[in-house]
PDB file of C-alpha atoms and ligand atoms in Angstrom:
ATOM      1  CA  UNK U 370      82.985 421.282  76.930  1.00 64.00           C
ATOM      2  CA  UNK U 371      82.602 420.727  73.255  1.00 74.00           C
ATOM      3  CA  UNK U 372      85.739 421.778  71.485  1.00 86.00           C
ATOM      4  CA  UNK U 373      85.494 423.840  68.324  1.00 90.00           C
ATOM      5  CA  UNK U 374      86.470 421.791  65.299  1.00 92.00           C
ATOM      6  CA  UNK U 375      88.929 423.019  62.698  1.00 96.00           C
ATOM      7  CA  UNK U 376      90.655 425.163  65.331  1.00 98.00           C
ATOM      8  CA  UNK U 377      94.296 425.111  66.451  1.00 98.00           C
ATOM      9  CA  UNK U 378      94.205 425.230  70.256  1.00 98.00           C
ATOM     10  CA  UNK U 379      97.356 426.521  71.982  1.00 98.00           C
ATOM     11  CA  UNK U 380      97.206 425.038  75.463  1.00 98.00           C
ATOM     12  CA  UNK U 381      99.208 426.099  78.541  1.00 98.00           C
ATOM     13  CA  UNK U 382     100.358 423.441  81.013  1.00 98.00           C
ATOM     14  CA  UNK U 383     101.976 423.730  84.491  1.00 98.00           C
ATOM     15  CA  UNK U 384     105.584 424.884  85.102  1.00 98.00           C
ATOM     16  CA  UNK U 385     106.078 422.578  88.077  1.00 98.00           C
ATOM     17  CA  UNK U 386     103.043 422.122  90.275  1.00 98.00           C
ATOM     18  CA  UNK U 387     100.694 419.857  88.331  1.00 97.00           C
ATOM     19  CA  UNK U 388      97.652 421.264  90.133  1.00 97.00           C
ATOM     20  CA  UNK U 389      98.188 424.435  88.116  1.00 98.00           C
ATOM     21  CA  UNK U 390      96.552 422.841  85.058  1.00 98.00           C
ATOM     22  CA  UNK U 391      93.300 424.635  84.270  1.00 98.00           C
ATOM     23  CA  UNK U 392      90.001 422.766  83.914  1.00 98.00           C
ATOM     24  CA  UNK U 393      89.763 423.958  80.335  1.00 98.00           C
ATOM     25  CA  UNK U 394      93.325 422.838  79.516  1.00 98.00           C
ATOM     26  CA  UNK U 395      92.593 419.329  80.779  1.00 98.00           C
ATOM     27  CA  UNK U 396      89.384 419.168  78.757  1.00 98.00           C
ATOM     28  CA  UNK U 397      91.004 420.551  75.640  1.00 98.00           C
ATOM     29  CA  UNK U 398      93.924 418.111  75.895  1.00 98.00           C
ATOM     30  CA  UNK U 399      91.569 415.152  76.208  1.00 97.00           C
ATOM     31  CA  UNK U 400      89.101 416.293  73.543  1.00 97.00           C
ATOM     32  CA  UNK U 401      91.327 417.405  70.660  1.00 98.00           C
ATOM     33  CA  UNK U 402      91.575 414.896  67.826  1.00 98.00           C
ATOM     34  CA  UNK U 403      95.362 415.276  67.797  1.00 98.00           C
ATOM     35  CA  UNK U 404      97.588 416.812  70.470  1.00 98.00           C
ATOM     36  CA  UNK U 405     100.999 418.002  69.300  1.00 98.00           C
ATOM     37  CA  UNK U 406     103.575 418.023  72.074  1.00 98.00           C
ATOM     38  CA  UNK U 407     107.163 419.266  72.326  1.00 98.00           C
ATOM     39  CA  UNK U 408     108.204 415.978  73.959  1.00 98.00           C
ATOM     40  CA  UNK U 409     105.573 413.259  73.771  1.00 98.00           C
ATOM     41  CA  UNK U 410     107.134 411.256  76.638  1.00 98.00           C
ATOM     42  CA  UNK U 411     107.024 414.299  78.899  1.00 97.00           C
ATOM     43  CA  UNK U 412     103.400 415.069  77.970  1.00 98.00           C
ATOM     44  CA  UNK U 413     102.433 411.387  78.372  1.00 98.00           C
ATOM     45  CA  UNK U 414     103.421 411.652  82.037  1.00 98.00           C
ATOM     46  CA  UNK U 415     101.203 414.725  82.491  1.00 98.00           C
ATOM     47  CA  UNK U 416      98.349 412.943  80.683  1.00 98.00           C
ATOM     48  CA  UNK U 417      98.750 409.886  82.911  1.00 98.00           C
ATOM     49  CA  UNK U 418      98.547 412.157  85.946  1.00 98.00           C
ATOM     50  CA  UNK U 419      95.370 413.740  84.524  1.00 98.00           C
ATOM     51  CA  UNK U 420      93.888 410.359  83.563  1.00 98.00           C
ATOM     52  CA  UNK U 421      93.504 411.258  79.898  1.00 98.00           C
ATOM     53  CA  UNK U 422      94.772 409.551  76.747  1.00 98.00           C
ATOM     54  CA  UNK U 423      95.030 411.967  73.824  1.00 98.00           C
ATOM     55  CA  UNK U 424      96.477 411.008  70.474  1.00 98.00           C
ATOM     56  CA  UNK U 425      99.978 412.511  70.687  1.00 98.00           C
ATOM     57  CA  UNK U 426     102.302 413.671  67.914  1.00 98.00           C
ATOM     58  CA  UNK U 427     105.635 415.408  68.368  1.00 98.00           C
ATOM     59  CA  UNK U 428     106.191 419.035  67.416  1.00 97.00           C
ATOM     60  CA  UNK U 429     109.518 420.543  68.405  1.00 97.00           C
ATOM     61  CA  UNK U 430     112.063 423.054  67.099  1.00 95.00           C
ATOM     62  CA  UNK U 431     113.577 420.507  64.715  1.00 96.00           C
ATOM     63  CA  UNK U 432     110.386 419.301  62.995  1.00 97.00           C
ATOM     64  CA  UNK U 433     108.036 422.291  63.348  1.00 96.00           C
ATOM     65  CA  UNK U 434     108.502 423.485  59.769  1.00 95.00           C
ATOM     66  CA  UNK U 435     107.834 419.982  58.444  1.00 96.00           C
ATOM     67  CA  UNK U 436     104.619 419.684  60.510  1.00 97.00           C
ATOM     68  CA  UNK U 437     102.979 422.770  58.976  1.00 98.00           C
ATOM     69  CA  UNK U 438     101.410 420.991  55.983  1.00 97.00           C
ATOM     70  CA  UNK U 439     100.147 418.147  58.191  1.00 98.00           C
ATOM     71  CA  UNK U 440      98.593 420.428  60.817  1.00 98.00           C
ATOM     72  CA  UNK U 441      96.924 422.761  58.318  1.00 98.00           C
ATOM     73  CA  UNK U 442      95.560 419.740  56.434  1.00 98.00           C
ATOM     74  CA  UNK U 443      94.035 418.315  59.642  1.00 98.00           C
ATOM     75  CA  UNK U 444      92.431 421.682  60.399  1.00 98.00           C
ATOM     76  CA  UNK U 445      91.031 422.023  56.876  1.00 98.00           C
ATOM     77  CA  UNK U 446      89.501 418.571  57.145  1.00 98.00           C
ATOM     78  CA  UNK U 447      87.652 419.715  60.274  1.00 97.00           C
ATOM     79  CA  UNK U 448      89.725 418.055  62.987  1.00 98.00           C
ATOM     80  CA  UNK U 449      90.513 419.879  66.205  1.00 97.00           C
ATOM     81  CA  UNK U 450      94.202 420.133  66.940  1.00 98.00           C
ATOM     82  CA  UNK U 451      96.036 421.101  70.121  1.00 98.00           C
ATOM     83  CA  UNK U 452      99.570 422.162  70.966  1.00 98.00           C
ATOM     84  CA  UNK U 453     101.354 421.882  74.313  1.00 98.00           C
ATOM     85  CA  UNK U 454     104.984 422.423  75.248  1.00 98.00           C
ATOM     86  CA  UNK U 455     106.940 420.747  78.026  1.00 98.00           C
ATOM     87  CA  UNK U 456     105.972 423.457  80.501  1.00 98.00           C
ATOM     88  CA  UNK U 457     104.001 426.656  80.635  1.00 98.00           C
ATOM     89  CA  UNK U 458     102.677 428.471  77.608  1.00 98.00           C
ATOM     90  CA  UNK U 459     103.703 427.288  74.127  1.00 98.00           C
ATOM     91  CA  UNK U 460     105.568 429.901  72.045  1.00 98.00           C
ATOM     92  CA  UNK U 461     106.964 431.610  75.174  1.00 98.00           C
ATOM     93  CA  UNK U 462     110.601 430.553  74.626  1.00 98.00           C
ATOM     94  CA  UNK U 463     109.066 427.352  73.287  1.00 98.00           C
ATOM     95  CA  UNK U 464     108.133 425.974  69.840  1.00 98.00           C
ATOM     96  CA  UNK U 465     104.920 426.907  68.023  1.00 98.00           C
ATOM     97  CA  UNK U 466     105.494 430.322  66.471  1.00 98.00           C
ATOM     98  CA  UNK U 467     105.964 429.037  62.937  1.00 98.00           C
ATOM     99  CA  UNK U 468     102.922 426.778  63.046  1.00 98.00           C
ATOM    100  CA  UNK U 469     100.672 429.487  64.531  1.00 98.00           C
ATOM    101  CA  UNK U 470     101.861 431.979  61.901  1.00 98.00           C
ATOM    102  CA  UNK U 471     101.198 429.414  59.152  1.00 98.00           C
ATOM    103  CA  UNK U 472      97.663 428.730  60.440  1.00 98.00           C
ATOM    104  CA  UNK U 473      96.817 432.428  60.570  1.00 98.00           C
ATOM    105  CA  UNK U 474      98.253 433.007  57.122  1.00 98.00           C
ATOM    106  CA  UNK U 475      96.094 430.178  55.807  1.00 98.00           C
ATOM    107  CA  UNK U 476      93.005 431.713  57.430  1.00 98.00           C
ATOM    108  CA  UNK U 477      92.697 428.870  59.942  1.00 98.00           C
ATOM    109  CA  UNK U 478      91.500 429.850  63.423  1.00 98.00           C
ATOM    110  CA  UNK U 479      93.894 429.722  66.376  1.00 98.00           C
ATOM    111  CA  UNK U 480      92.583 429.870  69.936  1.00 98.00           C
ATOM    112  CA  UNK U 481      94.433 430.050  73.271  1.00 98.00           C
ATOM    113  CA  UNK U 482      93.708 427.927  76.304  1.00 98.00           C
ATOM    114  CA  UNK U 483      95.687 430.204  78.616  1.00 98.00           C
ATOM    115  CA  UNK U 484      97.341 429.319  81.870  1.00 98.00           C
ATOM    116  CA  UNK U 485     100.705 429.406  83.547  1.00 98.00           C
ATOM    117  CA  UNK U 486     103.920 430.906  82.289  1.00 98.00           C
ATOM    118  CA  UNK U 487     107.147 431.342  84.261  1.00 98.00           C
ATOM    119  CA  UNK U 488     107.224 434.849  82.792  1.00 98.00           C
ATOM    120  CA  UNK U 489     103.964 436.070  84.345  1.00 98.00           C
ATOM    121  CA  UNK U 490     104.438 433.991  87.510  1.00 98.00           C
ATOM    122  CA  UNK U 491     107.805 435.718  88.137  1.00 98.00           C
ATOM    123  CA  UNK U 492     106.452 439.166  87.296  1.00 98.00           C
ATOM    124  CA  UNK U 493     103.576 438.666  89.732  1.00 98.00           C
ATOM    125  CA  UNK U 494     105.972 438.262  92.675  1.00 98.00           C
ATOM    126  CA  UNK U 495     109.006 440.299  91.605  1.00 98.00           C
ATOM    127  CA  UNK U 496     108.158 443.511  93.434  1.00 98.00           C
ATOM    128  CA  UNK U 497     109.358 445.603  90.496  1.00 98.00           C
ATOM    129  CA  UNK U 498     107.163 447.720  88.224  1.00 98.00           C
ATOM    130  CA  UNK U 499     105.147 445.513  85.885  1.00 98.00           C
ATOM    131  CA  UNK U 500     103.216 448.175  83.966  1.00 97.00           C
ATOM    132  CA  UNK U 501     105.868 447.972  81.274  1.00 98.00           C
ATOM    133  CA  UNK U 502     108.284 445.078  80.829  1.00 98.00           C
ATOM    134  CA  UNK U 503     110.569 443.707  78.147  1.00 98.00           C
ATOM    135  CA  UNK U 504     110.875 439.932  77.931  1.00 98.00           C
ATOM    136  CA  UNK U 505     114.147 438.880  76.327  1.00 98.00           C
ATOM    137  CA  UNK U 506     113.910 435.094  76.776  1.00 98.00           C
ATOM    138  CA  UNK U 507     117.294 433.391  77.173  1.00 98.00           C
ATOM    139  CA  UNK U 508     120.502 435.408  77.010  1.00 98.00           C
ATOM    140  CA  UNK U 509     123.318 433.931  74.974  1.00 97.00           C
ATOM    141  CA  UNK U 510     125.384 431.132  76.515  1.00 96.00           C
ATOM    142  CA  UNK U 511     128.536 433.034  75.507  1.00 96.00           C
ATOM    143  CA  UNK U 512     129.626 435.866  77.784  1.00 95.00           C
ATOM    144  CA  UNK U 513     130.708 438.197  74.949  1.00 96.00           C
ATOM    145  CA  UNK U 514     127.404 437.962  73.110  1.00 97.00           C
ATOM    146  CA  UNK U 515     125.536 438.169  76.408  1.00 97.00           C
ATOM    147  CA  UNK U 516     127.296 441.377  77.406  1.00 96.00           C
ATOM    148  CA  UNK U 517     126.704 442.893  73.983  1.00 97.00           C
ATOM    149  CA  UNK U 518     122.975 442.121  74.160  1.00 97.00           C
ATOM    150  CA  UNK U 519     122.809 443.542  77.682  1.00 97.00           C
ATOM    151  CA  UNK U 520     124.669 446.725  76.677  1.00 96.00           C
ATOM    152  CA  UNK U 521     121.941 447.414  74.141  1.00 97.00           C
ATOM    153  CA  UNK U 522     119.421 447.433  77.015  1.00 97.00           C
ATOM    154  CA  UNK U 523     121.239 450.020  79.146  1.00 95.00           C
ATOM    155  CA  UNK U 524     118.784 452.832  78.445  1.00 92.00           C
ATOM    156  CA  UNK U 525     115.660 450.645  78.509  1.00 96.00           C
ATOM    157  CA  UNK U 526     113.228 451.977  81.110  1.00 95.00           C
ATOM    158  CA  UNK U 527     110.930 448.957  81.140  1.00 98.00           C
ATOM    159  CA  UNK U 528     111.515 446.161  83.635  1.00 98.00           C
ATOM    160  CA  UNK U 529     113.660 443.479  81.972  1.00 98.00           C
ATOM    161  CA  UNK U 530     112.884 439.764  82.170  1.00 98.00           C
ATOM    162  CA  UNK U 531     115.218 436.899  81.251  1.00 98.00           C
ATOM    163  CA  UNK U 532     114.984 433.139  81.445  1.00 98.00           C
ATOM    164  CA  UNK U 533     118.121 431.466  82.739  1.00 98.00           C
ATOM    165  CA  UNK U 534     119.432 427.976  83.343  1.00 97.00           C
ATOM    166  CA  UNK U 535     121.384 426.546  86.264  1.00 97.00           C
ATOM    167  CA  UNK U 536     124.514 426.385  84.091  1.00 96.00           C
ATOM    168  CA  UNK U 537     124.748 430.137  83.665  1.00 97.00           C
ATOM    169  CA  UNK U 538     122.824 431.825  86.475  1.00 98.00           C
ATOM    170  CA  UNK U 539     125.909 433.042  88.393  1.00 97.00           C
ATOM    171  CA  UNK U 540     127.802 434.174  85.266  1.00 97.00           C
ATOM    172  CA  UNK U 541     124.758 435.882  83.782  1.00 98.00           C
ATOM    173  CA  UNK U 542     124.096 437.808  86.977  1.00 98.00           C
ATOM    174  CA  UNK U 543     127.754 438.928  86.888  1.00 98.00           C
ATOM    175  CA  UNK U 544     127.360 440.128  83.297  1.00 98.00           C
ATOM    176  CA  UNK U 545     124.099 441.920  84.107  1.00 98.00           C
ATOM    177  CA  UNK U 546     125.845 443.754  86.948  1.00 97.00           C
ATOM    178  CA  UNK U 547     128.887 444.588  84.808  1.00 96.00           C
ATOM    179  CA  UNK U 548     126.791 446.039  81.980  1.00 96.00           C
ATOM    180  CA  UNK U 549     123.662 447.455  83.662  1.00 96.00           C
ATOM    181  CA  UNK U 550     125.037 448.227  87.123  1.00 96.00           C
ATOM    182  CA  UNK U 551     123.961 447.165  90.585  1.00 97.00           C
ATOM    183  CA  UNK U 552     120.237 447.396  89.893  1.00 97.00           C
ATOM    184  CA  UNK U 553     117.363 445.967  91.880  1.00 98.00           C
ATOM    185  CA  UNK U 554     116.618 442.419  90.763  1.00 98.00           C
ATOM    186  CA  UNK U 555     114.353 439.518  91.509  1.00 98.00           C
ATOM    187  CA  UNK U 556     115.620 435.992  90.966  1.00 98.00           C
ATOM    188  CA  UNK U 557     112.637 433.633  90.900  1.00 98.00           C
ATOM    189  CA  UNK U 558     113.733 430.015  91.122  1.00 98.00           C
ATOM    190  CA  UNK U 559     111.760 426.760  90.867  1.00 98.00           C
ATOM    191  CA  UNK U 560     108.440 428.598  90.875  1.00 98.00           C
ATOM    192  CA  UNK U 561     105.453 426.533  92.058  1.00 98.00           C
ATOM    193  CA  UNK U 562     107.785 423.651  93.003  1.00 98.00           C
ATOM    194  CA  UNK U 563     108.878 422.303  96.398  1.00 98.00           C
ATOM    195  CA  UNK U 564     112.030 424.426  96.590  1.00 97.00           C
ATOM    196  CA  UNK U 565     110.594 427.648  95.218  1.00 98.00           C
ATOM    197  CA  UNK U 566     112.814 430.629  96.092  1.00 98.00           C
ATOM    198  CA  UNK U 567     112.100 434.279  95.339  1.00 98.00           C
ATOM    199  CA  UNK U 568     115.025 436.589  96.100  1.00 98.00           C
ATOM    200  CA  UNK U 569     114.771 440.327  95.719  1.00 98.00           C
ATOM    201  CA  UNK U 570     117.298 443.066  96.376  1.00 98.00           C
ATOM    202  CA  UNK U 571     120.389 444.740  94.924  1.00 98.00           C
ATOM    203  CA  UNK U 572     121.961 442.539  92.258  1.00 98.00           C
ATOM    204  CA  UNK U 573     125.346 442.337  94.029  1.00 97.00           C
ATOM    205  CA  UNK U 574     123.700 441.000  97.203  1.00 98.00           C
ATOM    206  CA  UNK U 575     121.435 438.514  95.436  1.00 98.00           C
ATOM    207  CA  UNK U 576     124.320 437.205  93.353  1.00 98.00           C
ATOM    208  CA  UNK U 577     126.424 436.703  96.481  1.00 98.00           C
ATOM    209  CA  UNK U 578     123.561 434.866  98.215  1.00 98.00           C
ATOM    210  CA  UNK U 579     123.348 432.497  95.241  1.00 98.00           C
ATOM    211  CA  UNK U 580     127.131 431.982  95.126  1.00 98.00           C
ATOM    212  CA  UNK U 581     127.104 431.170  98.856  1.00 98.00           C
ATOM    213  CA  UNK U 582     124.246 428.649  98.583  1.00 97.00           C
ATOM    214  CA  UNK U 583     124.957 425.845  96.104  1.00 97.00           C
ATOM    215  CA  UNK U 584     121.341 424.658  96.319  1.00 97.00           C
ATOM    216  CA  UNK U 585     120.171 428.004  94.977  1.00 97.00           C
ATOM    217  CA  UNK U 586     122.273 427.457  91.862  1.00 97.00           C
ATOM    218  CA  UNK U 587     120.078 424.478  90.907  1.00 97.00           C
ATOM    219  CA  UNK U 588     116.796 424.401  89.012  1.00 98.00           C
ATOM    220  CA  UNK U 589     115.056 426.824  86.677  1.00 98.00           C
ATOM    221  CA  UNK U 590     115.290 430.592  86.931  1.00 98.00           C
ATOM    222  CA  UNK U 591     113.579 433.788  85.871  1.00 98.00           C
ATOM    223  CA  UNK U 592     115.673 436.920  86.364  1.00 98.00           C
ATOM    224  CA  UNK U 593     113.781 440.215  86.584  1.00 98.00           C
ATOM    225  CA  UNK U 594     115.846 443.409  86.476  1.00 98.00           C
ATOM    226  CA  UNK U 595     114.633 446.940  87.144  1.00 98.00           C
ATOM    227  CA  UNK U 596     114.676 449.235  84.130  1.00 97.00           C
ATOM    228  CA  UNK U 597     116.971 452.227  83.667  1.00 94.00           C
ATOM    229  CA  UNK U 598     116.119 455.112  85.938  1.00 88.00           C
ATOM    230  CA  UNK U 599     115.536 458.467  84.323  1.00 70.00           C
ATOM    231  CA  UNK U 600     117.971 461.018  85.706  1.00 68.00           C
ATOM    232  CA  UNK U 601     116.900 464.621  85.172  1.00 64.00           C
ATOM    233  CA  UNK U 602     119.436 466.412  83.042  1.00 73.00           C
ATOM    234  CA  UNK U 603     120.959 463.238  81.624  1.00 76.00           C
ATOM    235  CA  UNK U 604     122.018 463.077  77.976  1.00 80.00           C
ATOM    236  CA  UNK U 605     119.934 459.978  77.315  1.00 78.00           C
ATOM    237  CA  UNK U 606     119.451 458.301  73.925  1.00 78.00           C
ATOM    238  CA  UNK U 607     115.989 459.886  73.799  1.00 80.00           C
ATOM    239  CA  UNK U 608     117.435 463.383  74.326  1.00 84.00           C
ATOM    240  CA  UNK U 609     120.171 462.730  71.756  1.00 86.00           C
ATOM    241  CA  UNK U 610     117.674 461.549  69.162  1.00 86.00           C
ATOM    242  CA  UNK U 611     115.419 464.569  69.704  1.00 89.00           C
ATOM    243  CA  UNK U 612     118.383 466.895  69.376  1.00 89.00           C
ATOM    244  CA  UNK U 613     119.553 465.249  66.157  1.00 91.00           C
ATOM    245  CA  UNK U 614     116.071 465.397  64.684  1.00 90.00           C
ATOM    246  CA  UNK U 615     115.614 469.081  65.501  1.00 91.00           C
ATOM    247  CA  UNK U 616     119.069 469.919  64.178  1.00 91.00           C
ATOM    248  CA  UNK U 617     117.953 468.731  60.732  1.00 92.00           C
ATOM    249  CA  UNK U 618     115.742 471.825  60.489  1.00 92.00           C
ATOM    250  CA  UNK U 619     117.266 474.238  62.987  1.00 93.00           C
ATOM    251  CA  UNK U 620     120.663 475.743  63.669  1.00 92.00           C
ATOM    252  CA  UNK U 621     122.584 473.797  66.368  1.00 92.00           C
ATOM    253  CA  UNK U 622     122.325 476.651  68.874  1.00 92.00           C
ATOM    254  CA  UNK U 623     118.524 476.872  68.439  1.00 93.00           C
ATOM    255  CA  UNK U 624     118.045 473.083  68.605  1.00 90.00           C
ATOM    256  CA  UNK U 625     120.193 472.909  71.775  1.00 89.00           C
ATOM    257  CA  UNK U 626     118.179 475.750  73.314  1.00 91.00           C
ATOM    258  CA  UNK U 627     114.825 474.013  72.742  1.00 91.00           C
ATOM    259  CA  UNK U 628     115.998 470.612  73.959  1.00 85.00           C
ATOM    260  CA  UNK U 629     117.671 472.180  77.028  1.00 84.00           C
ATOM    261  CA  UNK U 630     114.341 473.736  78.033  1.00 83.00           C
ATOM    262  CA  UNK U 631     112.590 470.393  77.830  1.00 80.00           C
ATOM    263  CA  UNK U 632     115.222 467.975  79.132  1.00 80.00           C
ATOM    264  CA  UNK U 633     117.048 469.909  81.803  1.00 80.00           C
ATOM    265  CA  UNK U 634     120.384 469.088  80.142  1.00 84.00           C
ATOM    266  CA  UNK U 635     122.589 472.222  80.021  1.00 83.00           C
ATOM    267  CA  UNK U 636     122.407 473.949  76.642  1.00 88.00           C
ATOM    268  CA  UNK U 637     126.212 474.009  76.375  1.00 88.00           C
ATOM    269  CA  UNK U 638     126.429 470.211  76.845  1.00 85.00           C
ATOM    270  CA  UNK U 639     123.822 469.677  74.139  1.00 88.00           C
ATOM    271  CA  UNK U 640     125.429 472.172  71.771  1.00 89.00           C
ATOM    272  CA  UNK U 641     128.897 470.658  72.151  1.00 87.00           C
ATOM    273  CA  UNK U 642     127.564 467.133  71.779  1.00 85.00           C
ATOM    274  CA  UNK U 643     125.706 468.146  68.632  1.00 88.00           C
ATOM    275  CA  UNK U 644     128.808 469.743  67.120  1.00 90.00           C
ATOM    276  CA  UNK U 645     130.767 466.567  67.840  1.00 85.00           C
ATOM    277  CA  UNK U 646     128.137 464.544  65.987  1.00 86.00           C
ATOM    278  CA  UNK U 647     128.157 466.925  63.041  1.00 78.00           C
ATOM    279  CA  UNK U 648     131.979 466.746  62.926  1.00 78.00           C
ATOM    280  CA  UNK U 649     131.627 462.968  62.893  1.00 66.00           C
ATOM    281  CA  UNK U 650     133.730 462.644  66.047  1.00 52.00           C
ATOM    282  CA  UNK U 651     131.233 460.478  67.918  1.00 44.00           C
ATOM    283  CA  UNK U 652     129.647 457.186  66.860  1.00 40.00           C
ATOM    284  CA  UNK U 653     125.969 456.712  67.476  1.00 39.00           C
ATOM    285  CA  UNK U 654     123.042 458.368  69.147  1.00 40.00           C
ATOM    286  CA  UNK U 655     121.739 455.168  70.622  1.00 37.00           C
ATOM    287  CA  UNK U 656     124.072 454.940  73.620  1.00 32.00           C
ATOM    288  CA  UNK U 657     123.414 457.102  76.625  1.00 30.00           C
TER     289      UNK U 657
HETATM  290  N1  LIG O1190     106.994 428.077  77.931  1.00 65.73           N
HETATM  291  C1  LIG O1190     107.543 428.230  79.246  1.00 65.73           C
HETATM  292  C2  LIG O1190     106.793 429.342  79.969  1.00 65.73           C
HETATM  293  O1  LIG O1190     105.687 429.681  79.566  1.00 65.73           O
HETATM  294  O2  LIG O1190     107.315 429.861  80.952  1.00 65.73           O
HETATM  295  C3  LIG O1190     109.037 428.483  79.212  1.00 65.73           C
HETATM  296  C4  LIG O1190     109.816 427.415  78.538  1.00 65.73           C
HETATM  297  S1  LIG O1190     111.532 427.746  78.513  1.00 65.73           S
HETATM  298  C5  LIG O1190     112.115 426.478  77.435  1.00 65.73           C
HETATM  299  C6  LIG O1190     112.084 427.110  80.036  1.00 65.73           C
HETATM  300  C7  LIG O1190     112.614 428.223  80.953  1.00 65.73           C
HETATM  301  O3  LIG O1190     111.528 428.866  81.610  1.00 65.73           O
HETATM  302  C8  LIG O1190     113.503 427.716  82.082  1.00 65.73           C
HETATM  303  O4  LIG O1190     114.848 427.552  81.660  1.00 65.73           O
HETATM  304  C9  LIG O1190     113.376 428.821  83.093  1.00 65.73           C
HETATM  305  O5  LIG O1190     114.191 429.923  82.752  1.00 65.73           O
HETATM  306  C10 LIG O1190     111.907 429.208  82.922  1.00 65.73           C
HETATM  307  N2  LIG O1190     111.090 428.402  83.834  1.00 65.73           N
HETATM  308  C11 LIG O1190     110.278 427.373  83.499  1.00 65.73           C
HETATM  309  N3  LIG O1190     109.700 426.866  84.620  1.00 65.73           N
HETATM  310  C12 LIG O1190     110.155 427.594  85.651  1.00 65.73           C
HETATM  311  C13 LIG O1190     109.948 427.549  87.053  1.00 65.73           C
HETATM  312  N4  LIG O1190     109.135 426.633  87.604  1.00 65.73           N
HETATM  313  N5  LIG O1190     110.584 428.448  87.830  1.00 65.73           N
HETATM  314  C14 LIG O1190     111.399 429.372  87.290  1.00 65.73           C
HETATM  315  N6  LIG O1190     111.647 429.449  85.975  1.00 65.73           N
HETATM  316  C15 LIG O1190     111.039 428.567  85.169  1.00 65.73           C
END
């Protein structure tokens, strides 16, 4: 493989099982003139395993901004540059966004060497709909902020995906249940590693299984949660927004009539809700 020069190559690495490195990733890592790595010691171990010796430079959350000038300069001078993170795909809850954005803004080509991500690995085995999903990365470490963020997702129909650490898995599952209800979940733990565990079922049951098994509280986790289910006749945020929009041009009774025909929500419920909004009694239209 001859690597394109003057290109910023974003290279995925394994999330546990080292055999998950792609042929192209190995070649790209060994052929780039400079390989930026989130943690050079960590990447050195992967390189030793692969029998390659790239020229490594660090690029992490704390120095990414400062590396922009250096990286863009290398690319302009015709060198090929690569980026890897500690595991999986760079930029997916990992550093690299600012440098990629800077390259694109400067008209410098960026090219992926795709591979593993815990996100897609978990989705591929979660048993929940994957045609539409919302990846939220890590929830806050603080319960209050976590619950607030989760509350904003109550009406979201897409499957939800979170990354979670061993320190918070039990508490986060409790907060997900408290805010979103006892939905179907998949907890994917230690994917591709020796103690891989994929648990699927009602959140309350999965949480209890994890509480009862201390070993299952260790390692790295992806939590996949089923999206909100549409209930016919429910005054959802979507219905509320439609009603508000129509009421800008139509009388409340007429707007309620039209929306009732389309949503199945009783006209009287819609009409009363609309009057409450107009009287300023209720807060927002975004909660269902
Ligand atoms: N860039 C990585 C990717 O593409 O998946 C993610 C990096 S993020 C800093 C690390 C988080 O990803 C972990 O805390 C965990 O939530 C998830 N993760 C990484 N490896 C995993 C694995 N083998 N099994 C389950 N989750 C994993």
